[in-house]
mmCIF file with all atom_site columns, C-alpha atoms in Angstrom:
data_model
loop_
_atom_site.group_PDB
_atom_site.id
_atom_site.type_symbol
_atom_site.label_atom_id
_atom_site.label_alt_id
_atom_site.label_comp_id
_atom_site.label_asym_id
_atom_site.label_entity_id
_atom_site.label_seq_id
_atom_site.pdbx_PDB_ins_code
_atom_site.Cartn_x
_atom_site.Cartn_y
_atom_site.Cartn_z
_atom_site.occupancy
_atom_site.B_iso_or_equiv
_atom_site.pdbx_formal_charge
_atom_site.auth_seq_id
_atom_site.auth_comp_id
_atom_site.auth_asym_id
_atom_site.auth_atom_id
_atom_site.pdbx_PDB_model_num
ATOM 1   C CA . ASP A 1 1   ? -27.806 -47.357 1.091   1.00 51.00 ? 1   ASP A CA 1
ATOM 2   C CA . ARG A 1 2   ? -28.604 -46.524 -2.477  1.00 57.00 ? 2   ARG A CA 1
ATOM 3   C CA . CYS A 1 3   ? -26.967 -43.080 -2.384  1.00 58.00 ? 3   CYS A CA 1
ATOM 4   C CA . LEU A 1 4   ? -23.329 -44.136 -2.349  1.00 64.00 ? 4   LEU A CA 1
ATOM 5   C CA . GLY A 1 5   ? -22.574 -44.688 -6.026  1.00 73.00 ? 5   GLY A CA 1
ATOM 6   C CA . GLY A 1 6   ? -20.486 -42.804 -8.590  1.00 83.00 ? 6   GLY A CA 1
ATOM 7   C CA . ASP A 1 7   ? -23.403 -40.618 -9.710  1.00 88.00 ? 7   ASP A CA 1
ATOM 8   C CA . ASN A 1 8   ? -23.870 -39.454 -6.133  1.00 88.00 ? 8   ASN A CA 1
ATOM 9   C CA . VAL A 1 9   ? -20.193 -38.530 -5.955  1.00 91.00 ? 9   VAL A CA 1
ATOM 10  C CA . ASP A 1 10  ? -20.484 -36.637 -9.203  1.00 92.00 ? 10  ASP A CA 1
ATOM 11  C CA . GLU A 1 11  ? -23.513 -34.635 -8.000  1.00 89.00 ? 11  GLU A CA 1
ATOM 12  C CA . LEU A 1 12  ? -21.964 -33.905 -4.619  1.00 90.00 ? 12  LEU A CA 1
ATOM 13  C CA . LEU A 1 13  ? -18.792 -32.704 -6.258  1.00 92.00 ? 13  LEU A CA 1
ATOM 14  C CA . ALA A 1 14  ? -20.829 -30.575 -8.687  1.00 91.00 ? 14  ALA A CA 1
ATOM 15  C CA . ARG A 1 15  ? -22.657 -28.945 -5.704  1.00 87.00 ? 15  ARG A CA 1
ATOM 16  C CA . TYR A 1 16  ? -19.316 -28.255 -4.063  1.00 90.00 ? 16  TYR A CA 1
ATOM 17  C CA . VAL A 1 17  ? -17.922 -26.693 -7.256  1.00 90.00 ? 17  VAL A CA 1
ATOM 18  C CA . TRP A 1 18  ? -21.129 -24.733 -7.875  1.00 88.00 ? 18  TRP A CA 1
ATOM 19  C CA . LYS A 1 19  ? -20.984 -23.114 -4.461  1.00 85.00 ? 19  LYS A CA 1
ATOM 20  C CA . ARG A 1 20  ? -17.370 -22.131 -5.058  1.00 86.00 ? 20  ARG A CA 1
ATOM 21  C CA . LEU A 1 21  ? -17.984 -20.751 -8.552  1.00 82.00 ? 21  LEU A CA 1
ATOM 22  C CA . VAL A 1 22  ? -21.123 -18.665 -8.051  1.00 77.00 ? 22  VAL A CA 1
ATOM 23  C CA . SER A 1 23  ? -20.680 -15.036 -7.114  1.00 66.00 ? 23  SER A CA 1
ATOM 24  C CA . SER A 1 24  ? -23.719 -14.390 -4.909  1.00 58.00 ? 24  SER A CA 1
ATOM 25  C CA . GLU A 1 25  ? -25.882 -16.161 -2.386  1.00 59.00 ? 25  GLU A CA 1
ATOM 26  C CA . ALA A 1 26  ? -28.886 -15.711 -4.680  1.00 56.00 ? 26  ALA A CA 1
ATOM 27  C CA . ASP A 1 27  ? -27.128 -17.835 -7.350  1.00 63.00 ? 27  ASP A CA 1
ATOM 28  C CA . LYS A 1 28  ? -26.333 -20.672 -4.939  1.00 63.00 ? 28  LYS A CA 1
ATOM 29  C CA . SER A 1 29  ? -29.605 -22.480 -5.351  1.00 68.00 ? 29  SER A CA 1
ATOM 30  C CA . TRP A 1 30  ? -28.887 -25.958 -6.750  1.00 66.00 ? 30  TRP A CA 1
ATOM 31  C CA . LYS A 1 31  ? -30.894 -28.232 -9.001  1.00 69.00 ? 31  LYS A CA 1
ATOM 32  C CA . ALA A 1 32  ? -28.834 -31.002 -10.564 1.00 66.00 ? 32  ALA A CA 1
ATOM 33  C CA . SER A 1 33  ? -31.221 -31.065 -13.541 1.00 71.00 ? 33  SER A CA 1
ATOM 34  C CA . ASP A 1 34  ? -30.212 -27.496 -14.371 1.00 72.00 ? 34  ASP A CA 1
ATOM 35  C CA . HIS A 1 35  ? -26.520 -28.314 -14.181 1.00 81.00 ? 35  HIS A CA 1
ATOM 36  C CA . GLN A 1 36  ? -26.025 -31.616 -16.020 1.00 89.00 ? 36  GLN A CA 1
ATOM 37  C CA . GLU A 1 37  ? -23.108 -30.096 -17.932 1.00 90.00 ? 37  GLU A CA 1
ATOM 38  C CA . LEU A 1 38  ? -21.349 -29.307 -14.614 1.00 91.00 ? 38  LEU A CA 1
ATOM 39  C CA . VAL A 1 39  ? -22.056 -32.814 -13.321 1.00 92.00 ? 39  VAL A CA 1
ATOM 40  C CA . ARG A 1 40  ? -20.423 -34.210 -16.497 1.00 93.00 ? 40  ARG A CA 1
ATOM 41  C CA . HIS A 1 41  ? -17.347 -32.015 -15.963 1.00 93.00 ? 41  HIS A CA 1
ATOM 42  C CA . CYS A 1 42  ? -17.173 -33.154 -12.374 1.00 94.00 ? 42  CYS A CA 1
ATOM 43  C CA . ARG A 1 43  ? -17.403 -36.799 -13.444 1.00 93.00 ? 43  ARG A CA 1
ATOM 44  C CA . ARG A 1 44  ? -14.370 -36.262 -15.677 1.00 93.00 ? 44  ARG A CA 1
ATOM 45  C CA . ALA A 1 45  ? -12.483 -34.531 -12.868 1.00 94.00 ? 45  ALA A CA 1
ATOM 46  C CA . LYS A 1 46  ? -13.371 -37.411 -10.497 1.00 92.00 ? 46  LYS A CA 1
ATOM 47  C CA . GLU A 1 47  ? -12.050 -39.888 -13.035 1.00 90.00 ? 47  GLU A CA 1
ATOM 48  C CA . GLU A 1 48  ? -8.848  -37.881 -13.436 1.00 91.00 ? 48  GLU A CA 1
ATOM 49  C CA . LEU A 1 49  ? -8.349  -37.615 -9.661  1.00 91.00 ? 49  LEU A CA 1
ATOM 50  C CA . CYS A 1 50  ? -9.122  -41.251 -8.938  1.00 86.00 ? 50  CYS A CA 1
ATOM 51  C CA . GLY A 1 51  ? -7.715  -42.849 -12.102 1.00 80.00 ? 51  GLY A CA 1
ATOM 52  C CA . ASP A 1 52  ? -9.902  -44.402 -14.777 1.00 67.00 ? 52  ASP A CA 1
ATOM 53  C CA . GLY A 1 53  ? -9.840  -47.900 -13.306 1.00 63.00 ? 53  GLY A CA 1
ATOM 54  C CA . ASP A 1 54  ? -7.089  -49.105 -15.573 1.00 66.00 ? 54  ASP A CA 1
ATOM 55  C CA . ILE A 1 55  ? -4.378  -50.756 -13.502 1.00 64.00 ? 55  ILE A CA 1
ATOM 56  C CA . ASP A 1 56  ? -1.699  -48.708 -15.314 1.00 68.00 ? 56  ASP A CA 1
ATOM 57  C CA . SER A 1 57  ? -3.475  -45.343 -14.879 1.00 70.00 ? 57  SER A CA 1
ATOM 58  C CA . VAL A 1 58  ? -2.006  -42.867 -12.458 1.00 76.00 ? 58  VAL A CA 1
ATOM 59  C CA . PRO A 1 59  ? -4.430  -40.591 -10.633 1.00 82.00 ? 59  PRO A CA 1
ATOM 60  C CA . ALA A 1 60  ? -3.816  -36.864 -11.141 1.00 88.00 ? 60  ALA A CA 1
ATOM 61  C CA . ASP A 1 61  ? -2.991  -34.592 -8.189  1.00 91.00 ? 61  ASP A CA 1
ATOM 62  C CA . SER A 1 62  ? -5.464  -31.983 -9.439  1.00 93.00 ? 62  SER A CA 1
ATOM 63  C CA . ALA A 1 63  ? -8.046  -31.377 -12.110 1.00 94.00 ? 63  ALA A CA 1
ATOM 64  C CA . VAL A 1 64  ? -9.650  -28.343 -13.758 1.00 93.00 ? 64  VAL A CA 1
ATOM 65  C CA . ILE A 1 65  ? -13.429 -27.994 -13.868 1.00 93.00 ? 65  ILE A CA 1
ATOM 66  C CA . ALA A 1 66  ? -14.703 -25.396 -16.381 1.00 88.00 ? 66  ALA A CA 1
ATOM 67  C CA . TYR A 1 67  ? -18.306 -24.234 -16.300 1.00 85.00 ? 67  TYR A CA 1
ATOM 68  C CA . GLN A 1 68  ? -20.099 -21.230 -17.732 1.00 82.00 ? 68  GLN A CA 1
ATOM 69  C CA . GLY A 1 69  ? -16.884 -19.409 -18.540 1.00 85.00 ? 69  GLY A CA 1
ATOM 70  C CA . LYS A 1 70  ? -15.355 -19.987 -15.096 1.00 85.00 ? 70  LYS A CA 1
ATOM 71  C CA . GLU A 1 71  ? -12.628 -22.445 -14.103 1.00 89.00 ? 71  GLU A CA 1
ATOM 72  C CA . MET A 1 72  ? -11.838 -24.098 -10.818 1.00 91.00 ? 72  MET A CA 1
ATOM 73  C CA . HIS A 1 73  ? -8.809  -26.163 -9.987  1.00 94.00 ? 73  HIS A CA 1
ATOM 74  C CA . ILE A 1 74  ? -9.500  -28.904 -7.475  1.00 94.00 ? 74  ILE A CA 1
ATOM 75  C CA . THR A 1 75  ? -6.851  -30.993 -5.753  1.00 94.00 ? 75  THR A CA 1
ATOM 76  C CA . ARG A 1 76  ? -7.212  -34.522 -4.658  1.00 92.00 ? 76  ARG A CA 1
ATOM 77  C CA . LYS A 1 77  ? -7.331  -33.332 -1.075  1.00 94.00 ? 77  LYS A CA 1
ATOM 78  C CA . GLU A 1 78  ? -10.260 -30.942 -1.816  1.00 94.00 ? 78  GLU A CA 1
ATOM 79  C CA . PHE A 1 79  ? -12.027 -33.736 -3.676  1.00 93.00 ? 79  PHE A CA 1
ATOM 80  C CA . ASP A 1 80  ? -11.603 -36.045 -0.694  1.00 92.00 ? 80  ASP A CA 1
ATOM 81  C CA . GLN A 1 81  ? -13.001 -33.370 1.620   1.00 92.00 ? 81  GLN A CA 1
ATOM 82  C CA . ALA A 1 82  ? -15.932 -32.652 -0.722  1.00 91.00 ? 82  ALA A CA 1
ATOM 83  C CA . ILE A 1 83  ? -17.057 -36.282 -0.703  1.00 90.00 ? 83  ILE A CA 1
ATOM 84  C CA . GLU A 1 84  ? -15.995 -37.183 2.873   1.00 91.00 ? 84  GLU A CA 1
ATOM 85  C CA . HIS A 1 85  ? -19.530 -37.654 4.212   1.00 86.00 ? 85  HIS A CA 1
ATOM 86  C CA . LEU A 1 86  ? -20.398 -40.107 1.391   1.00 87.00 ? 86  LEU A CA 1
ATOM 87  C CA . VAL A 1 87  ? -17.217 -42.131 2.171   1.00 85.00 ? 87  VAL A CA 1
ATOM 88  C CA . ASP A 1 88  ? -18.152 -42.101 5.851   1.00 85.00 ? 88  ASP A CA 1
ATOM 89  C CA . ARG A 1 89  ? -21.642 -43.414 5.033   1.00 83.00 ? 89  ARG A CA 1
ATOM 90  C CA . ALA A 1 90  ? -20.138 -46.164 2.898   1.00 80.00 ? 90  ALA A CA 1
ATOM 91  C CA . GLU A 1 91  ? -17.785 -47.140 5.750   1.00 82.00 ? 91  GLU A CA 1
ATOM 92  C CA . HIS A 1 92  ? -20.754 -47.430 8.110   1.00 80.00 ? 92  HIS A CA 1
ATOM 93  C CA . VAL A 1 93  ? -22.624 -49.620 5.682   1.00 78.00 ? 93  VAL A CA 1
ATOM 94  C CA . VAL A 1 94  ? -19.637 -51.940 5.311   1.00 79.00 ? 94  VAL A CA 1
ATOM 95  C CA . ASP A 1 95  ? -19.034 -51.975 9.054   1.00 79.00 ? 95  ASP A CA 1
ATOM 96  C CA . ASP A 1 96  ? -22.703 -52.892 9.721   1.00 77.00 ? 96  ASP A CA 1
ATOM 97  C CA . ALA A 1 97  ? -22.594 -55.652 7.096   1.00 77.00 ? 97  ALA A CA 1
ATOM 98  C CA . LEU A 1 98  ? -19.406 -57.078 8.558   1.00 81.00 ? 98  LEU A CA 1
ATOM 99  C CA . LEU A 1 99  ? -20.858 -57.046 12.056  1.00 81.00 ? 99  LEU A CA 1
ATOM 100 C CA . ALA A 1 100 ? -23.948 -58.896 10.783  1.00 77.00 ? 100 ALA A CA 1
ATOM 101 C CA . LEU A 1 101 ? -21.690 -61.505 9.149   1.00 76.00 ? 101 LEU A CA 1
ATOM 102 C CA . GLU A 1 102 ? -19.553 -61.780 12.256  1.00 78.00 ? 102 GLU A CA 1
ATOM 103 C CA . ALA A 1 103 ? -22.651 -62.389 14.347  1.00 80.00 ? 103 ALA A CA 1
ATOM 104 C CA . GLN A 1 104 ? -23.575 -65.071 11.863  1.00 77.00 ? 104 GLN A CA 1
ATOM 105 C CA . GLU A 1 105 ? -26.798 -63.301 10.910  1.00 71.00 ? 105 GLU A CA 1
ATOM 106 C CA . PRO A 1 106 ? -28.683 -64.803 7.975   1.00 70.00 ? 106 PRO A CA 1
ATOM 107 C CA . MET A 1 107 ? -27.700 -63.280 4.585   1.00 64.00 ? 107 MET A CA 1
ATOM 108 C CA . SER A 1 108 ? -31.087 -61.606 4.394   1.00 66.00 ? 108 SER A CA 1
ATOM 109 C CA . LYS A 1 109 ? -30.008 -59.423 7.289   1.00 60.00 ? 109 LYS A CA 1
ATOM 110 C CA . VAL A 1 110 ? -26.728 -58.559 5.569   1.00 56.00 ? 110 VAL A CA 1
ATOM 111 C CA . HIS A 1 111 ? -28.689 -57.588 2.418   1.00 60.00 ? 111 HIS A CA 1
ATOM 112 C CA . GLU A 1 112 ? -30.966 -55.330 4.541   1.00 60.00 ? 112 GLU A CA 1
ATOM 113 C CA . VAL A 1 113 ? -27.902 -53.470 5.771   1.00 52.00 ? 113 VAL A CA 1
ATOM 114 C CA . VAL A 1 114 ? -26.414 -53.071 2.284   1.00 52.00 ? 114 VAL A CA 1
#
């Protein structure tokens, strides 16, 4: 599945934040290309909440996302909820790949799953 990477997490988080920040239903239409600044802010928030990959870094409990004069605090729990379906999809891909390996399928079958 090619939609499980960090960029996908950033965009999904940006959609989540966008829906929470806008004031009316008419404003809730979403085009990532119109909101690259928000996606960048969400990437930074994701990195704060997950740690920056350095073994000594400590993930934050919450992050602030500012966009168009508005701010939103997001907790690690809210972040996890916002990206939950992507994590579930990733788990299914891994499970399917492990089952293929367990069944001693050829590696080409494992690559098809992943």
